[in-house]
Coordinates of C-alpha atoms and ligand atoms in Angstrom, one line a residue:
X104 CA 0.0 0.0 0.0
X105 CA 1.6 3.3 -1.1
X106 CA -1.3 5.5 0.0
X107 CA 0.0 8.5 2.0
X108 CA -0.1 7.8 5.7
X109 CA -3.0 9.7 7.3
X110 CA -2.7 11.6 10.6
X111 CA -2.7 9.5 13.7
X112 CA -6.2 8.2 14.6
X113 CA -6.6 10.2 17.8
X114 CA -5.5 13.4 16.0
X115 CA -8.1 13.2 13.4
X116 CA -10.9 15.9 13.6
X117 CA -13.4 13.0 13.0
X118 CA -12.1 11.3 16.2
X119 CA -12.6 14.4 18.2
X120 CA -16.0 14.9 16.7
X121 CA -17.0 11.4 17.9
X122 CA -15.5 12.1 21.4
X123 CA -17.7 15.2 21.6
X124 CA -20.7 13.3 20.3
X125 CA -20.1 10.7 23.0
X126 CA -20.2 13.4 25.7
X127 CA -23.4 14.8 24.2
X128 CA -24.9 11.2 24.0
X129 CA -24.3 10.8 27.8
X130 CA -26.7 8.2 29.2
X131 CA -29.3 8.5 26.5
X132 CA -31.5 5.4 26.9
X133 CA -32.7 3.0 24.3
X134 CA -36.1 3.5 25.8
X135 CA -36.0 7.1 24.8
X136 CA -34.5 6.4 21.4
X137 CA -37.3 3.9 20.6
X138 CA -40.0 6.2 22.0
X139 CA -38.7 9.1 19.8
X140 CA -38.5 7.1 16.6
X141 CA -41.0 4.4 15.7
X142 CA -39.0 3.6 12.6
X143 CA -35.7 2.5 14.3
X144 CA -35.9 -1.2 13.2
X145 CA -36.4 -0.1 9.6
X146 CA -33.9 2.7 9.8
X147 CA -31.2 0.6 11.4
X148 CA -32.0 -2.8 9.8
X149 CA -30.0 -4.3 7.0
X150 CA -30.4 -7.3 4.7
X151 CA -27.2 -8.8 3.4
X152 CA -27.8 -12.0 1.4
X153 CA -29.7 -14.3 3.8
X154 CA -28.7 -12.3 6.9
X155 CA -31.0 -9.8 8.5
X156 CA -29.0 -7.5 10.8
X157 CA -31.0 -5.4 13.4
X158 CA -28.8 -2.6 14.7
X159 CA -31.7 -0.7 16.2
X160 CA -30.8 -1.8 19.7
X161 CA -27.4 -0.1 19.4
X162 CA -26.7 3.1 21.2
X163 CA -26.8 5.1 17.9
X164 CA -28.6 7.9 16.2
X165 CA -28.3 9.1 12.6
X166 CA -25.7 11.5 13.9
X167 CA -23.6 8.7 15.4
X168 CA -23.6 6.8 12.1
X169 CA -22.7 10.0 10.2
X170 CA -19.8 10.6 12.5
X171 CA -18.6 7.0 12.4
X172 CA -18.8 7.1 8.6
X173 CA -16.7 10.3 8.6
X174 CA -14.2 8.6 10.9
X175 CA -14.0 5.7 8.4
X176 CA -13.5 8.2 5.6
X177 CA -10.7 10.0 7.5
X178 CA -8.7 6.7 7.7
X179 CA -7.4 4.4 5.1
X180 CA -10.0 1.7 5.6
X181 CA -11.5 1.9 2.1
X182 CA -8.2 2.1 0.4
X183 CA -6.8 -0.8 2.4
X184 CA -9.9 -2.9 1.7
X185 CA -9.5 -2.3 -2.1
X186 CA -5.7 -3.0 -1.8
X187 CA -6.5 -6.3 0.0
X188 CA -8.9 -7.4 -2.8
X189 CA -6.4 -6.5 -5.4
X190 CA -3.8 -8.7 -3.8
X191 CA -1.4 -6.0 -2.6
X192 CA 0.9 -6.8 0.3
X193 CA -1.0 -5.2 3.1
X194 CA 0.5 -7.6 5.7
X195 CA 3.4 -5.2 6.0
X196 CA 5.4 -7.0 8.8
X197 CA 5.5 -10.2 6.8
X198 CA 5.4 -8.6 3.4
X199 CA 2.5 -10.7 2.2
X200 CA -0.7 -10.3 0.3
X201 CA -3.9 -11.0 2.3
X202 CA -6.1 -12.8 -0.1
X203 CA -8.5 -15.1 1.7
X204 CA -11.1 -13.5 -0.6
X205 CA -9.3 -15.2 -3.5
X206 CA -10.2 -18.6 -1.9
X207 CA -13.8 -18.1 -2.9
X208 CA -13.4 -16.0 -6.1
X209 CA -15.2 -17.3 -9.1
X210 CA -13.1 -19.4 -11.5
X211 CA -13.4 -16.8 -14.2
X212 CA -11.8 -14.0 -12.1
X213 CA -8.1 -13.1 -12.1
X214 CA -6.1 -12.0 -9.1
X215 CA -2.4 -11.8 -9.4
X216 CA 0.2 -12.1 -6.8
X217 CA 3.9 -11.8 -7.9
X218 CA 2.7 -12.2 -11.5
X219 CA 0.7 -15.4 -10.9
X220 CA -3.1 -15.7 -11.3
X221 CA -3.8 -17.3 -7.9
X222 CA -7.5 -18.0 -8.7
X223 CA -6.4 -20.7 -11.1
X224 CA -4.3 -22.4 -8.4
X225 CA -7.2 -22.1 -5.9
X226 CA -9.6 -23.9 -8.2
X227 CA -7.0 -26.6 -9.1
X228 CA -6.7 -27.4 -5.4
X229 CA -10.5 -27.3 -4.9
X230 CA -10.8 -29.8 -7.7
X231 CA -8.2 -32.1 -6.1
X232 CA -9.9 -31.8 -2.8
X233 CA -13.3 -32.7 -4.3
X234 CA -11.9 -35.8 -5.9
X235 CA -10.2 -36.9 -2.7
X236 CA -13.4 -36.2 -0.7
X237 CA -15.6 -38.2 -3.0
X238 CA -13.2 -41.1 -3.1
X239 CA -13.1 -41.3 0.7
X240 CA -16.9 -40.8 1.0
X241 CA -17.6 -43.4 -1.5
X242 CA -15.3 -45.9 0.0
X243 CA -13.0 -46.0 -3.0
X244 CA -10.1 -44.7 -1.0
X245 CA -9.3 -47.6 1.3
X246 CA -6.9 -48.1 4.1
X247 CA -3.8 -50.3 4.0
X248 CA -5.7 -53.5 4.7
X249 CA -8.3 -52.7 2.0
X250 CA -11.0 -51.6 4.6
X251 CA -13.0 -48.5 3.9
X252 CA -12.1 -45.3 5.8
X253 CA -14.8 -44.6 8.5
X254 CA -12.9 -42.2 10.7
X255 CA -11.2 -38.9 9.8
X256 CA -8.9 -37.3 12.4
X257 CA -7.8 -33.8 11.7
X258 CA -4.5 -32.9 13.4
X259 CA -3.8 -29.2 13.5
X260 CA -4.0 -26.2 15.9
X261 CA -5.2 -22.6 15.8
X262 CA -6.5 -21.8 12.3
X263 CA -5.7 -25.3 11.2
X264 CA -8.1 -26.7 13.8
X265 CA -10.7 -24.1 14.9
X266 CA -12.1 -23.3 11.5
X267 CA -12.7 -26.9 10.2
X268 CA -13.9 -27.9 13.7
X269 CA -16.3 -25.0 14.0
X270 CA -17.7 -25.5 10.5
X271 CA -18.0 -29.3 11.0
X272 CA -20.1 -28.7 14.2
X273 CA -22.1 -26.0 12.5
X274 CA -23.0 -28.1 9.6
X275 CA -23.4 -31.4 11.3
X276 CA -26.9 -32.0 9.8
X277 CA -25.1 -31.9 6.4
X278 CA -22.4 -34.4 7.4
X279 CA -22.0 -38.0 6.4
X280 CA -23.4 -39.5 9.5
X281 CA -21.9 -43.0 9.0
X282 CA -18.4 -41.5 9.3
X283 CA -16.7 -40.2 12.4
X284 CA -14.8 -36.9 12.4
X285 CA -12.5 -35.8 15.2
X286 CA -10.2 -32.9 15.7
X287 CA -6.9 -33.1 17.7
X288 CA -5.0 -30.0 18.5
X289 CA -3.7 -29.8 22.1
X290 CA -0.1 -31.1 22.8
X291 CA -1.6 -32.6 25.9
X292 CA -1.4 -36.3 25.0
X293 CA -4.9 -36.7 26.4
X294 CA -6.3 -35.1 23.3
X295 CA -5.0 -37.6 20.8
X296 CA -5.6 -40.5 23.3
X297 CA -9.3 -39.7 23.6
X298 CA -9.6 -39.1 19.9
X299 CA -8.3 -42.5 18.8
X300 CA -8.8 -44.8 21.8
X301 CA -11.9 -46.4 20.4
X302 CA -10.9 -46.2 16.7
X303 CA -9.7 -49.0 14.4
X304 CA -6.5 -47.9 12.7
X305 CA -7.4 -49.9 9.6
X306 CA -10.4 -47.6 9.1
X307 CA -8.8 -44.3 10.2
X308 CA -7.3 -41.5 8.1
X309 CA -5.3 -38.6 9.5
X310 CA -5.3 -35.2 7.9
X311 CA -2.3 -33.3 9.2
X312 CA -3.2 -29.7 8.7
X313 CA -0.4 -27.1 9.2
X314 CA 0.4 -24.1 7.1
X315 CA 4.0 -24.2 8.1
X316 CA 4.3 -27.9 9.0
X317 CA 6.6 -26.9 11.8
X318 CA 4.1 -26.2 14.6
X319 CA 5.3 -28.3 17.5
X320 CA 1.9 -29.4 18.7
X321 CA 0.8 -30.6 15.3
X322 CA 4.1 -32.4 14.5
X323 CA 4.2 -34.0 17.9
X324 CA 0.6 -35.3 17.6
X325 CA 1.1 -36.4 14.0
X326 CA 4.2 -38.3 15.0
X327 CA 2.4 -40.0 17.8
X328 CA -0.6 -40.8 15.5
X329 CA 1.8 -42.4 13.0
X330 CA 3.2 -44.6 15.8
X331 CA -0.3 -45.5 16.9
X332 CA -1.2 -46.4 13.3
X333 CA 1.9 -48.5 12.7
X334 CA 1.5 -50.3 16.0
X335 CA -2.1 -51.1 15.1
X336 CA -1.3 -52.3 11.6
X337 CA 1.8 -54.4 12.4
X338 CA 4.4 -51.8 11.6
X339 CA 4.0 -51.7 7.8
X340 CA 5.6 -48.4 6.8
X341 CA 3.8 -48.3 3.5
X342 CA 0.5 -48.0 5.5
X343 CA 1.4 -44.4 6.2
X344 CA 0.6 -43.3 2.6
X345 CA -2.9 -44.8 2.8
X346 CA -3.7 -43.3 6.2
X347 CA -2.0 -39.9 6.2
X348 CA -2.6 -36.9 4.0
X349 CA -1.3 -33.3 4.6
X350 CA -2.5 -29.8 4.1
X351 CA 0.3 -27.3 4.0
X352 CA 2.2 -24.6 2.2
X353 CA 5.5 -26.5 3.0
X354 CA 6.0 -29.5 0.6
X355 CA 9.6 -30.0 1.9
X356 CA 8.5 -30.5 5.5
X357 CA 5.5 -32.7 4.5
X358 CA 7.8 -35.1 2.6
X359 CA 10.3 -35.0 5.4
X360 CA 7.5 -36.2 7.7
X361 CA 6.9 -39.2 5.4
X362 CA 3.7 -38.1 3.6
X363 CA 3.8 -38.5 -0.1
X364 CA 3.4 -35.0 -1.6
X365 CA 0.9 -36.5 -4.1
X366 CA -1.3 -36.6 -1.0
X367 CA -0.6 -33.1 -0.1
X368 CA -3.2 -30.3 -0.5
X369 CA -1.6 -27.0 -1.1
X370 CA -2.4 -23.5 0.0
X371 CA -0.4 -20.3 0.1
X372 CA 1.4 -17.8 2.3
X373 CA -1.2 -15.2 1.4
X374 CA -3.8 -17.1 3.4
X375 CA -3.5 -16.3 7.1
X376 CA -4.1 -19.4 9.4
X377 CA -7.2 -17.9 11.0
X378 CA -8.6 -17.0 7.5
X379 CA -7.9 -20.4 6.1
X380 CA -10.7 -22.9 6.6
X381 CA -12.2 -22.3 3.2
X382 CA -8.8 -23.3 1.7
X383 CA -7.5 -26.9 1.7
X384 CA -7.4 -26.5 5.5
X385 CA -11.1 -27.3 5.2
X386 CA -10.4 -30.7 3.7
X387 CA -11.8 -32.6 6.7
X388 CA -15.0 -30.5 6.4
X389 CA -15.2 -31.2 2.7
X390 CA -15.0 -34.9 3.4
X391 CA -17.8 -34.5 6.0
X392 CA -20.2 -32.4 4.0
X393 CA -19.2 -33.2 0.4
X394 CA -17.8 -30.9 -2.3
X395 CA -21.2 -29.5 -3.3
X396 CA -22.0 -28.2 0.2
X397 CA -18.5 -26.9 0.5
X398 CA -19.0 -25.0 -2.7
X399 CA -22.3 -23.6 -1.4
X400 CA -20.4 -22.4 1.6
X401 CA -17.9 -20.6 -0.6
X402 CA -20.7 -18.8 -2.5
X403 CA -21.9 -17.6 0.9
X404 CA -18.5 -16.1 1.6
X405 CA -18.3 -14.6 -1.9
X406 CA -21.7 -12.9 -1.5
X407 CA -20.5 -11.0 1.6
X408 CA -17.1 -10.3 0.0
X409 CA -18.9 -8.5 -2.8
X410 CA -21.1 -6.7 -0.4
X411 CA -18.2 -5.5 1.7
X412 CA -16.3 -4.5 -1.4
X413 CA -19.1 -2.5 -3.0
X414 CA -21.8 -1.4 -0.6
X415 CA -21.9 2.2 0.5
X416 CA -20.8 2.8 4.1
X417 CA -24.3 3.2 5.6
X418 CA -25.5 -0.1 4.1
X419 CA -22.2 -2.0 4.5
X420 CA -22.7 -4.5 7.3
X421 CA -19.0 -5.3 8.1
X422 CA -18.2 -1.6 8.1
X423 CA -21.1 -0.9 10.5
X424 CA -20.2 -3.8 12.8
X425 CA -16.5 -2.7 12.9
X426 CA -17.3 0.9 13.5
X427 CA -19.8 0.0 16.3
X428 CA -17.0 -1.9 17.9
X429 CA -14.9 1.2 17.8
X430 CA -17.7 3.3 19.1
X431 CA -18.0 1.1 22.2
X432 CA -14.3 0.2 22.6
X433 CA -12.9 3.6 22.2
X434 CA -15.7 5.9 23.4
X435 CA -17.5 3.9 26.0
X436 CA -14.5 1.9 27.4
X437 CA -16.1 -1.4 26.6
X438 CA -13.3 -4.0 26.9
X439 CA -15.1 -7.1 25.7
X440 CA -17.6 -8.2 23.0
X441 CA -19.9 -11.1 23.5
X442 CA -21.0 -13.3 20.6
X443 CA -24.1 -15.3 21.7
X444 CA -25.4 -17.8 19.1
X445 CA -28.8 -19.3 19.7
X446 CA -27.9 -22.6 18.0
X447 CA -26.4 -25.7 19.5
X448 CA -24.6 -26.3 16.2
X449 CA -22.8 -23.0 16.8
X450 CA -21.0 -24.4 19.9
X451 CA -17.6 -23.6 18.4
X452 CA -18.5 -20.4 16.6
X453 CA -17.3 -18.0 19.3
X454 CA -14.1 -20.0 20.0
X455 CA -13.4 -19.7 16.3
X456 CA -14.0 -15.9 16.4
X457 CA -11.7 -15.6 19.3
X458 CA -8.7 -16.5 17.2
X459 CA -10.1 -14.5 14.2
X460 CA -10.5 -11.3 16.1
X461 CA -8.0 -11.5 19.0
X462 CA -5.1 -12.8 17.0
X463 CA -5.8 -10.2 14.3
X464 CA -6.5 -7.1 16.3
X465 CA -4.8 -7.8 19.6
X466 CA -2.0 -5.4 18.8
X467 CA -0.5 -2.3 20.4
X468 CA 1.9 -1.1 17.7
X469 CA 0.6 0.8 14.7
X470 CA 1.5 0.1 11.1
X471 CA 4.2 2.7 11.3
X472 CA 5.8 1.0 14.3
X473 CA 4.7 3.4 17.0
X474 CA 2.7 2.5 20.1
X475 CA -1.0 3.0 19.6
X476 CA -2.6 5.6 21.8
X477 CA -6.0 4.0 21.8
X478 CA -7.7 0.8 22.7
X479 CA -7.6 -2.0 20.0
X480 CA -9.1 -5.4 19.8
X481 CA -11.7 -6.5 22.4
X482 CA -11.8 -9.7 24.4
X483 CA -14.3 -11.8 22.4
X484 CA -16.2 -14.4 24.3
X485 CA -19.6 -16.2 24.6
X486 CA -21.3 -19.6 24.4
X487 CA -24.5 -20.7 22.9
X488 CA -27.8 -19.6 24.4
X489 CA -29.7 -20.6 26.5
X490 CA -26.8 -22.1 28.5
X491 CA -25.1 -18.8 29.1
X492 CA -28.4 -17.3 30.5
X493 CA -28.1 -19.6 33.5
X494 CA -24.5 -18.8 34.0
X495 CA -23.0 -15.4 33.2
X496 CA -25.9 -13.3 31.8
X497 CA -26.5 -12.0 35.3
X498 CA -23.5 -9.8 34.8
X499 CA -24.7 -8.8 31.3
X500 CA -28.0 -7.6 32.8
X501 CA -27.0 -6.1 36.1
X502 CA -23.2 -5.9 36.3
X503 CA -21.1 -2.7 36.1
X504 CA -19.4 -3.4 32.8
X505 CA -20.6 -2.5 29.4
X506 CA -20.6 -5.6 27.2
X507 CA -21.9 -5.1 23.6
X508 CA -23.2 -8.4 22.3
X509 CA -24.3 -10.1 19.0
X510 CA -27.3 -12.4 19.3
X511 CA -27.3 -14.8 16.4
X512 CA -30.3 -17.1 15.5
X513 CA -32.0 -19.0 12.8
X514 CA -35.7 -19.1 12.0
X515 CA -35.9 -22.7 11.1
X516 CA -34.8 -25.5 13.4
X517 CA -32.0 -27.6 12.0
X518 CA -33.0 -30.4 9.6
X519 CA -33.5 -33.8 11.1
X520 CA -34.6 -32.9 14.6
X521 CA -37.9 -34.7 14.3
X522 CA -40.3 -33.9 17.1
X523 CA -37.6 -31.9 18.9
X524 CA -38.0 -29.2 16.3
X525 CA -40.9 -28.1 18.4
X526 CA -38.5 -26.7 21.0
X527 CA -37.2 -24.2 18.5
X528 CA -39.8 -21.5 19.2
X529 CA -38.8 -21.6 22.9
X530 CA -35.1 -21.2 21.9
X531 CA -35.8 -18.2 19.7
X532 CA -38.2 -16.7 22.2
X533 CA -35.2 -16.6 24.5
X534 CA -33.0 -14.9 22.0
X535 CA -35.5 -12.2 21.3
X536 CA -36.3 -11.8 25.1
X537 CA -32.6 -11.3 25.9
X538 CA -32.2 -8.5 23.3
X539 CA -35.4 -6.9 24.7
X540 CA -34.3 -7.2 28.4
X541 CA -30.8 -6.0 27.7
X542 CA -32.1 -3.0 25.8
X543 CA -35.0 -1.9 27.8
X544 CA -34.5 -3.4 31.2
X545 CA -37.1 -3.0 33.9
X546 CA -37.6 0.3 35.8
X547 CA -38.1 0.7 39.5
X548 CA -41.7 1.7 38.9
X549 CA -42.3 -1.5 36.9
X550 CA -40.8 -3.5 39.7
X551 CA -42.8 -1.7 42.4
X552 CA -46.0 -2.1 40.4
X553 CA -45.5 -5.9 40.8
X554 CA -45.8 -5.5 44.5
X555 CA -42.1 -6.2 45.2
X556 CA -41.1 -5.2 48.8
X557 CA -39.3 -1.9 48.7
X558 CA -36.0 -3.3 50.1
X559 CA -35.8 -5.6 47.1
X560 CA -36.7 -3.0 44.4
X561 CA -33.1 -1.9 43.7
X562 CA -32.0 -5.6 43.4
X563 CA -34.7 -6.5 41.0
X564 CA -34.4 -3.4 38.8
X565 CA -32.8 -3.9 35.4
X566 CA -31.0 -0.7 34.0
X567 CA -31.1 -1.9 30.4
X568 CA -29.4 0.2 27.7
X569 CA -27.1 -2.7 26.9
X570 CA -26.4 -2.6 23.2
X571 CA -27.0 -5.7 21.0
X572 CA -27.1 -6.5 17.3
X573 CA -29.4 -9.3 16.4
X574 CA -28.5 -11.3 13.3
X575 CA -31.3 -13.5 12.0
X576 CA -31.2 -15.9 9.1
X577 CA -33.7 -18.4 7.8
X578 CA -31.5 -21.4 8.5
X579 CA -28.0 -22.5 9.3
X580 CA -27.1 -23.7 5.8
X581 CA -23.6 -24.0 4.3
X582 CA -24.1 -20.7 2.5
X583 CA -25.3 -18.9 5.6
X584 CA -22.3 -20.1 7.5
X585 CA -20.0 -18.7 4.8
X586 CA -21.9 -15.4 4.9
X587 CA -21.5 -15.2 8.7
X588 CA -17.8 -16.0 8.7
X589 CA -17.1 -13.5 5.9
X590 CA -19.1 -10.9 7.8
X591 CA -16.9 -11.3 10.9
X592 CA -13.7 -11.5 8.9
X593 CA -14.4 -8.2 7.3
X594 CA -15.6 -6.6 10.6
X595 CA -12.2 -7.5 12.1
X596 CA -10.5 -6.0 9.0
X597 CA -12.4 -2.7 9.4
X598 CA -11.4 -2.4 13.0
X599 CA -7.8 -3.2 12.4
X600 CA -7.7 -0.7 9.5
X601 CA -9.2 2.1 11.6
X602 CA -6.9 1.3 14.5
X603 CA -4.0 1.4 12.0
X604 CA -2.6 -1.9 13.0
X605 CA -1.5 -4.9 11.0
X606 CA -4.3 -7.4 11.5
X607 CA -2.5 -10.1 9.6
X608 CA 0.6 -10.9 11.6
X609 CA 0.8 -12.7 15.0
X610 CA 4.2 -11.9 16.5
X611 CA 2.6 -12.0 19.9
X612 CA 2.5 -15.8 19.9
X613 CA 6.2 -16.3 19.3
X614 CA 7.8 -15.6 22.7
X615 CA 5.9 -18.3 24.5
X616 CA 6.8 -20.9 21.9
X617 CA 10.5 -20.1 22.1
X618 CA 10.5 -20.1 25.9
X619 CA 8.6 -23.5 26.1
X620 CA 11.2 -25.0 23.8
X621 CA 14.0 -23.7 26.0
X622 CA 12.3 -24.9 29.2
X623 CA 11.4 -28.5 28.1
X624 CA 14.9 -30.0 28.7
X625 CA 14.8 -28.4 32.2
X626 CA 11.6 -30.3 33.0
X627 CA 12.7 -33.6 31.4
X628 CA 16.4 -33.8 32.3
X629 CA 16.9 -31.0 34.8
X630 CA 19.0 -29.1 32.3
X631 CA 20.2 -25.7 33.3
X632 CA 18.3 -22.8 31.6
X633 CA 20.4 -19.7 31.6
X634 CA 19.0 -16.6 33.2
X635 CA 15.8 -18.3 34.4
X636 CA 13.8 -16.1 36.8
X637 CA 13.4 -17.3 40.4
X638 CA 9.6 -17.9 40.2
X639 CA 9.8 -20.1 37.0
X640 CA 12.9 -21.9 38.3
X641 CA 11.0 -22.7 41.6
X642 CA 8.0 -24.0 39.7
X643 CA 10.2 -26.2 37.5
X644 CA 12.0 -27.6 40.5
X645 CA 8.6 -28.3 42.2
X646 CA 7.3 -29.9 39.1
X647 CA 10.3 -32.2 38.9
X648 CA 9.9 -33.2 42.6
X649 CA 6.2 -34.0 42.0
X650 CA 7.2 -36.1 39.1
X651 CA 9.8 -37.9 41.3
X652 CA 12.7 -36.7 39.2
Ligands
F6P14 O1 1.0 -19.8 16.7 C1 -0.1 -19.2 16.0 C2 -0.3 -19.8 14.7 O2 0.7 -19.4 13.8 C3 -1.7 -19.4 14.2 O3 -1.7 -18.2 13.6 C4 -1.9 -20.5 13.3 O4 -3.3 -20.6 12.9 C5 -1.5 -21.7 14.1 O5 -0.4 -21.2 14.8 C6 -1.1 -23.0 13.4 O6 -0.1 -22.8 12.5 P1 0.2 -23.9 11.4 O7 -1.0 -24.0 10.5 O8 1.4 -23.4 10.7 O9 0.5 -25.2 12.1

């Protein structure tokens, strides 16, 4: 990106105008905003593809949106977005293009990186994945002993685990139910142990997913899985080729591990790990749901990519979501953001978003290398409703912290629930009720009118004015999943661009990895670690004593 560097964010007149607007906004209550404007749901509602977004329960007026739009206009967000779509190297600290959008670009399009049309490569790999997926699903790809593959174990971590796992759970009704899919990530041996303990190696295929193929957790687990397989199949080395495939950008390391590069599915350094599950990293998902559903999911992504690229600010959902995050994080001191899906199949959605958002925007150095002078990425958290309601929603309703939240739900129950589909209205009634309670609360007068004893009135009053966005779609289909993920990917992009940080590197994960590697010999053999602090040294010594070493 060669665009002239704009002034620092907090020096922009648009920033100061928002700060002033925040002061004027004060404690303006959603009750008042709704009383003053019967049209809020229409005014602040947006339809993007299959997603309806209701922003009316946000602490906003037309003036707020105008000022947020001006802030966006005063930063390089639009220029950076266009540069991303063109394949420019906007990941400045790693000198890489950021092209997850090319993973779902139509085959007819052309996006060049270093003189290569990457779209052609993307579709070549998708074709290879589809062939492999159908061979496994049809039983044509057999294990070493000729038995059909019934179990797929994906070994990967971070983006090489969270995305496929989340999408597999989300699309379970679309999966091949006579196969078993498991995901192993943690270097804790218990993870692999529990994943394979009841599996037959002759019917098990491992997908080793790692962009770098150097990640210690993945290589350790893959090595142990290979030992488990060989022990179960009588040590025949040639079995590995039938039971291990790899997804990586690193052919050298894949072949060093002993996996035939014929059985490697490629992706590229311009796909960030946390933006990768619609690349070959989604191979386990494709085996589970089939190539056609995978392709429907990609069209969902594409739809929102196009929306983000072309819609004007005031009708651009990722822009609005990103800027609302800035409104609360930078002007209301909100530290966290809750994502509360009302779907059991979305059990992993927030965990997936945690990496997407926090690894992307958890930065405190701006793109010019200076410390930022403003808050950046929020803590993202949440679990599916209604479970959270009986756990931590108390704090959302009556606690002292401001926690903006997204409530996500689907009009239709998932396919295949039979009689249990009848419970869906109750589930969704809870979603709508939470948005209502968080926004409007319950006043002292309303509590008193119920005959509540005076001493209890303050305890049973709900202040309300807690902002939420409700996202409603007809059903959780592969396409809708793609639309939702792309929505959040671009929201994270908008925030990073406005905060002037590089959302596409992750240097913050490096130090811990290096220190763990240095410490391991101290735990195992009592090796000396130079310059170890007294607390860590004491803990290592205690650990060794407890292990009887
Ligand atoms: O350590 C963080 C990280 O690099 C993530 O960004 C990435 O998704 C994960 O590790 C796994 O990396 P890989 O796919 O190279 O094994």
